[in-house]
PDB file of C-alpha atoms and ligand atoms in Angstrom:
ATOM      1  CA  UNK A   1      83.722  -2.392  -0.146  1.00  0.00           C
ATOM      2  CA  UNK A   2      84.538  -3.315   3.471  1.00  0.00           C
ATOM      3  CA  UNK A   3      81.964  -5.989   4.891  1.00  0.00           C
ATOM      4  CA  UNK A   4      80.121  -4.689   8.037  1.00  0.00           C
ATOM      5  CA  UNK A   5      81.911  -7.260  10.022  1.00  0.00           C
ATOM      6  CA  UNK A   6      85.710  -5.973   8.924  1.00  0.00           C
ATOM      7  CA  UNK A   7      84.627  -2.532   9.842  1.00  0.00           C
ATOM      8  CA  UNK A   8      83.121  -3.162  12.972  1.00  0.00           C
ATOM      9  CA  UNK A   9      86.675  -4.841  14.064  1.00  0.00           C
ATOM     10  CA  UNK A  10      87.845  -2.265  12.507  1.00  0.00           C
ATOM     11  CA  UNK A  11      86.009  -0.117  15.003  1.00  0.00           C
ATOM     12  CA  UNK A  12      86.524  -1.972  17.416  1.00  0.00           C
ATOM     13  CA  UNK A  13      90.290  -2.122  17.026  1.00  0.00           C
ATOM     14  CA  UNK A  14      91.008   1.492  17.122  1.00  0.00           C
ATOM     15  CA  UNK A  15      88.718   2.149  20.282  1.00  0.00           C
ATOM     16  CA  UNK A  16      91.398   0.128  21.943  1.00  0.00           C
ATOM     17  CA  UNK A  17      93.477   2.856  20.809  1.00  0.00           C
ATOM     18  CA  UNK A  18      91.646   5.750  22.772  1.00  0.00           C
ATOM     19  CA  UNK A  19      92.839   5.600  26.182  1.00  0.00           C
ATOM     20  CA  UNK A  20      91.434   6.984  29.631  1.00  0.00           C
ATOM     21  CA  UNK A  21      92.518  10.431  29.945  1.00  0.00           C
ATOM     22  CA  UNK A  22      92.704   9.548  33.491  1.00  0.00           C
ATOM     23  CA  UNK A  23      94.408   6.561  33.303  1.00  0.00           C
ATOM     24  CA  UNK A  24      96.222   6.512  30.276  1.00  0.00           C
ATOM     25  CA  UNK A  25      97.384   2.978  30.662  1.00  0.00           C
ATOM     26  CA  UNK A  26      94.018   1.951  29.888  1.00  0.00           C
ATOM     27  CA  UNK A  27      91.943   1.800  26.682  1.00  0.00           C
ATOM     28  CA  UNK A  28      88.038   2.775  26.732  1.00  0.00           C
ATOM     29  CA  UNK A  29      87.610  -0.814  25.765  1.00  0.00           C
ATOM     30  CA  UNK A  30      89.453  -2.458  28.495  1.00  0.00           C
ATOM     31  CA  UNK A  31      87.339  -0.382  30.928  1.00  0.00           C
ATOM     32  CA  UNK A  32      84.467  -1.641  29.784  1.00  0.00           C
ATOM     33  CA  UNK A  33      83.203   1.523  28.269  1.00  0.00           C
ATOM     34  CA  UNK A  34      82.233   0.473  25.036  1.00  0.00           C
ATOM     35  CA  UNK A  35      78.708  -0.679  25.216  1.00  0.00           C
ATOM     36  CA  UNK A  36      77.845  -1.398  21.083  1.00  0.00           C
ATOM     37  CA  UNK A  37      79.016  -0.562  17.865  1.00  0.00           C
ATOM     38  CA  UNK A  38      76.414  -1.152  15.081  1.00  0.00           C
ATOM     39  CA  UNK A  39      77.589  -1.096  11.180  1.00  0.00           C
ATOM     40  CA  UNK A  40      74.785  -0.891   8.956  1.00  0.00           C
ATOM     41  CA  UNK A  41      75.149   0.564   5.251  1.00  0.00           C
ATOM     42  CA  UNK A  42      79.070   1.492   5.823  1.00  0.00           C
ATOM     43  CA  UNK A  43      77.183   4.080   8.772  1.00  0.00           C
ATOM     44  CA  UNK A  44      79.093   3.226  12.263  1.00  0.00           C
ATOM     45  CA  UNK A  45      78.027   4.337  15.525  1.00  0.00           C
ATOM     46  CA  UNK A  46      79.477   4.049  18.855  1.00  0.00           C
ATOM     47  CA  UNK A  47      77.704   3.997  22.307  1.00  0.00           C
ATOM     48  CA  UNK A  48      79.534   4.824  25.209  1.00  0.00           C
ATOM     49  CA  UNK A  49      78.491   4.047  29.021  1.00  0.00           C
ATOM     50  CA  UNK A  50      79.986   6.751  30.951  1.00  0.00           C
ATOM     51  CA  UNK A  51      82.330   5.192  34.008  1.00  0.00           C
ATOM     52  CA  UNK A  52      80.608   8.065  36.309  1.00  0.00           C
ATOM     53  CA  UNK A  53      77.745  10.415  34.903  1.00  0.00           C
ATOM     54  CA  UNK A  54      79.216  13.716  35.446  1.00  0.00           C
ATOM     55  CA  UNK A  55      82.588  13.284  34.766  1.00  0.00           C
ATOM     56  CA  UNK A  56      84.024  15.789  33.295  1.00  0.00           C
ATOM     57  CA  UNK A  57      86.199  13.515  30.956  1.00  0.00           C
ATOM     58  CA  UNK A  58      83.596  12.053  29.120  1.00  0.00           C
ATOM     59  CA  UNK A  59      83.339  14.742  26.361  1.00  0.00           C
ATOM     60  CA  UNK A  60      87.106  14.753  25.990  1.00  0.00           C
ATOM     61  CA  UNK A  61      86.539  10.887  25.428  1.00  0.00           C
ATOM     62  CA  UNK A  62      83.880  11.030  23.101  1.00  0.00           C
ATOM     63  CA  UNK A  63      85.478  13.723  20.769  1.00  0.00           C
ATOM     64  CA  UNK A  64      88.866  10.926  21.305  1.00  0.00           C
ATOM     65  CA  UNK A  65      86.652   8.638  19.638  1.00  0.00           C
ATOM     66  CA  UNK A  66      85.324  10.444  16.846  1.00  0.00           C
ATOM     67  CA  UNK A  67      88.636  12.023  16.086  1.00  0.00           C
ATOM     68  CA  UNK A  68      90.447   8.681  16.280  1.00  0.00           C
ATOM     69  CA  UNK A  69      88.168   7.079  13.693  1.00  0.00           C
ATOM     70  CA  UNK A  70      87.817  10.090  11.719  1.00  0.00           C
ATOM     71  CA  UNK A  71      91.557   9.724  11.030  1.00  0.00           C
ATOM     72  CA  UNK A  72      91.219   6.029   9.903  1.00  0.00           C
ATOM     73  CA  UNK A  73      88.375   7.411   7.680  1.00  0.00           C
ATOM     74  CA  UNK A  74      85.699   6.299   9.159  1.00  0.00           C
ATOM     75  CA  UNK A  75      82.778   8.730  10.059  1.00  0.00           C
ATOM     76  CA  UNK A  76      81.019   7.657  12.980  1.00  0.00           C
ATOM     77  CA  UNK A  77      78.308   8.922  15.483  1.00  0.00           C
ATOM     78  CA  UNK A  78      79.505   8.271  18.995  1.00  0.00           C
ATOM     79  CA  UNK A  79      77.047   8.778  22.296  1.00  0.00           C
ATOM     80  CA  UNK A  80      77.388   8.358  25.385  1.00  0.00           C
ATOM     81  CA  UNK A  81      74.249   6.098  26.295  1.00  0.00           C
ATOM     82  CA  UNK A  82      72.491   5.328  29.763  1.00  0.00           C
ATOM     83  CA  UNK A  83      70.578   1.767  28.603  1.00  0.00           C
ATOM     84  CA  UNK A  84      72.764   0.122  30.986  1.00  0.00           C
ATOM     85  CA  UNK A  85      74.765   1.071  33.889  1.00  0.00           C
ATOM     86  CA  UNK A  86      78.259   0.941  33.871  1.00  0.00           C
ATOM     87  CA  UNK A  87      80.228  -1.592  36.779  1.00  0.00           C
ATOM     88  CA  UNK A  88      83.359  -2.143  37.395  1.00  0.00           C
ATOM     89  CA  UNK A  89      82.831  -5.887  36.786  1.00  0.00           C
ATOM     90  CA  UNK A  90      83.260  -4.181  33.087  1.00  0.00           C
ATOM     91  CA  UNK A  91      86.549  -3.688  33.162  1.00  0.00           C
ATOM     92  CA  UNK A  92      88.755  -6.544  31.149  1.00  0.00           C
ATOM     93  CA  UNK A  93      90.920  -8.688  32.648  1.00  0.00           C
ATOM     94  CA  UNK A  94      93.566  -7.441  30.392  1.00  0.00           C
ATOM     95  CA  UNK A  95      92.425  -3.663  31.898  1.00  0.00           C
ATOM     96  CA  UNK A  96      92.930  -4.960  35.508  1.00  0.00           C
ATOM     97  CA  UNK A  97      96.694  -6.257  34.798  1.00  0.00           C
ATOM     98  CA  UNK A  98      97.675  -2.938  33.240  1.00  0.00           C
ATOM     99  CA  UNK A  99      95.847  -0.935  35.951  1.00  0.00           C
ATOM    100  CA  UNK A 100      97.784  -3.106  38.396  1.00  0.00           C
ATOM    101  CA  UNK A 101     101.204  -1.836  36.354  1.00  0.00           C
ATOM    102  CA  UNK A 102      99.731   1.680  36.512  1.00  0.00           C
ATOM    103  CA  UNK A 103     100.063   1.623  39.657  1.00  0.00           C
ATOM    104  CA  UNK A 104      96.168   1.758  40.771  1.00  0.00           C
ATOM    105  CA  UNK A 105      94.229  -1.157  42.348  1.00  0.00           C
ATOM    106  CA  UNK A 106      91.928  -2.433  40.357  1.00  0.00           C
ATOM    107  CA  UNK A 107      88.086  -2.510  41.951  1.00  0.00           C
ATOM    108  CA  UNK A 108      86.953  -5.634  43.897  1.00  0.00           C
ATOM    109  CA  UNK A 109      83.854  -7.203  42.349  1.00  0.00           C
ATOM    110  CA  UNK A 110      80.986  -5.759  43.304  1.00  0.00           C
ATOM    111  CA  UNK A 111      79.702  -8.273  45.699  1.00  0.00           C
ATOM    112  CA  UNK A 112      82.409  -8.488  47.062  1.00  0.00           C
ATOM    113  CA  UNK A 113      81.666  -7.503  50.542  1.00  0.00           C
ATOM    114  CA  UNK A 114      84.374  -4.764  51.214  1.00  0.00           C
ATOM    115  CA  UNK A 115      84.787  -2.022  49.188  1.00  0.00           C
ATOM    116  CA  UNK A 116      88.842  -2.142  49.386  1.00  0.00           C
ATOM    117  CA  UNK A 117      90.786  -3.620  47.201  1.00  0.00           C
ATOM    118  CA  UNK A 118      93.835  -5.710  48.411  1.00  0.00           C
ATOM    119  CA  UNK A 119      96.791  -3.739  48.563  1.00  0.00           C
ATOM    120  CA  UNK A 120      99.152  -3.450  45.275  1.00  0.00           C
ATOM    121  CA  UNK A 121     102.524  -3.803  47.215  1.00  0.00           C
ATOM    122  CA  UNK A 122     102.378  -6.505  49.149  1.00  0.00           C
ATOM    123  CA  UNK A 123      98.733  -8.033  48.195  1.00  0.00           C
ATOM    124  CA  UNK A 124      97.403  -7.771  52.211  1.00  0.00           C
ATOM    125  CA  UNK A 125      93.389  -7.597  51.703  1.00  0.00           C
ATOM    126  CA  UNK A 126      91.683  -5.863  55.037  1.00  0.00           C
ATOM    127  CA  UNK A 127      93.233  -2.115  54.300  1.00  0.00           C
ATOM    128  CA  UNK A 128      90.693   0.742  54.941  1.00  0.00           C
ATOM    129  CA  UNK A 129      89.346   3.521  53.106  1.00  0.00           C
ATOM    130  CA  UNK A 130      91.555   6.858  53.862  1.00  0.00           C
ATOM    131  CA  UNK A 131      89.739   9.444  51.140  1.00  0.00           C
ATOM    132  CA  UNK A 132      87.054   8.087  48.979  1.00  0.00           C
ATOM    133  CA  UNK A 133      86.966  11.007  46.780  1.00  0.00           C
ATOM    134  CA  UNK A 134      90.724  10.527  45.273  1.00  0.00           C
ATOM    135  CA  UNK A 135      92.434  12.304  42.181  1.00  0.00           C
ATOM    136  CA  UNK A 136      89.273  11.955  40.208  1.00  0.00           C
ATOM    137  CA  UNK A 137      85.497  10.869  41.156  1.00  0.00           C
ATOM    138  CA  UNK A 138      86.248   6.886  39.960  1.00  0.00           C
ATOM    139  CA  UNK A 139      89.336   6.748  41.588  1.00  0.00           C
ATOM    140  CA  UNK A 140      89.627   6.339  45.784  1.00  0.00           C
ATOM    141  CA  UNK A 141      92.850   6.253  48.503  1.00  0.00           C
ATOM    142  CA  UNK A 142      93.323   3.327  50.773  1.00  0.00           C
ATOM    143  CA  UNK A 143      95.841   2.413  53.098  1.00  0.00           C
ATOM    144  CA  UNK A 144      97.249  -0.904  53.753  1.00  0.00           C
ATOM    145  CA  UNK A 145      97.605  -1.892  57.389  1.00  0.00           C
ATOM    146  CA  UNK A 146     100.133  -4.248  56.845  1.00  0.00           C
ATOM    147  CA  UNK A 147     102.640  -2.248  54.978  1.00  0.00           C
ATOM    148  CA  UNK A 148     101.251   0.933  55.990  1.00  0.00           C
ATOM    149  CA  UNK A 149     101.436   2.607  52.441  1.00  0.00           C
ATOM    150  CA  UNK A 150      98.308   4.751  50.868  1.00  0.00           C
ATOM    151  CA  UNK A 151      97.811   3.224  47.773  1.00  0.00           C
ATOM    152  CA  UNK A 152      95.093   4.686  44.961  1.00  0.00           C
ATOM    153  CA  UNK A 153      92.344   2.371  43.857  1.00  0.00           C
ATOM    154  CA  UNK A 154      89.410   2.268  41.450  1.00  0.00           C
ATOM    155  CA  UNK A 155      86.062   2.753  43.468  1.00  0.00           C
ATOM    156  CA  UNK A 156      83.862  -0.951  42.680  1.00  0.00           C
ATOM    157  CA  UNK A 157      80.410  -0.027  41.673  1.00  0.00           C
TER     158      UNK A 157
HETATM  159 ZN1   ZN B   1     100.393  -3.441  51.624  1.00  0.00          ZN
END
């Protein structure tokens, strides 16, 4: 019998195996979705804090989950919970390099008082917001005034 703490690793090891379907670069875990996973009598569940409520991914995500554990043989309840909000400030800072090699700004912090993130090509901070509603409802386009290229971001919040 596997202790509770092997199988919460475990756990915690494949949901670094369920990527964004958005952002495919990027696990669940690395964007901070993962809010708890509680072992107790070989019974695992998963809560979930959705990035934005309403997206439509988030049942994809959550049947990723169960079908990803499922195949390592572990039943699991998964929910998406509300107890606390989801930030960007989540996201790991091993999320934000491989959203940088995606190709997407990661967010600024959320203090931070401007809401665009510095540029991906040439690093020039100061760009402006050209659409906020991008490709999907977390993601937004800037544009860089210095190089002058749009480049796609994720929204801080
Ligand atoms: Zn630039």
């Amino acid at each position: 019998m596997v202790t509770e703490e092997t199988l919460r690793n475990r756990v915690m090891a494949l949901l670094d195996e369920v990527k964004d379907p958005e952002i495919p670069a990027v696990s669940i875990r690395e964007l901070g979705m993962v809010h708890r996973v509680e072992v107790s009598d070989q019974h695992v569940r998963v809560e979930l804090l959705p990035t934005f409520v309403g997206c439509p991914a988030l049942d994809f995500i959550r049947q990723g989950v169960q079908r990803r554990l499922e195949a390592a043989g572990i039943r699991a309840d998964v929910a998406f919970v509300l107890d606390v909000p989801w930030t960007s400030d989540r996201i790991t800072p091993e999320g934000i390099e491989k959203l940088r090699g995606f190709g997407i700004a990661p967010p600024v912090r959320s203090d931070s008082p401007t809401l665009v993130p510095p540029c991906p090509y040439c690093g020039a901070e100061g760009g402006e917001i050209e659409n906020l509603f991008g490709p999907t409802p977390c993601r937004a386009i800037f544009y860089c005034s210095r190089c002058r290229q749009p480049f796609e971001g994720i929204k801080a919040v």
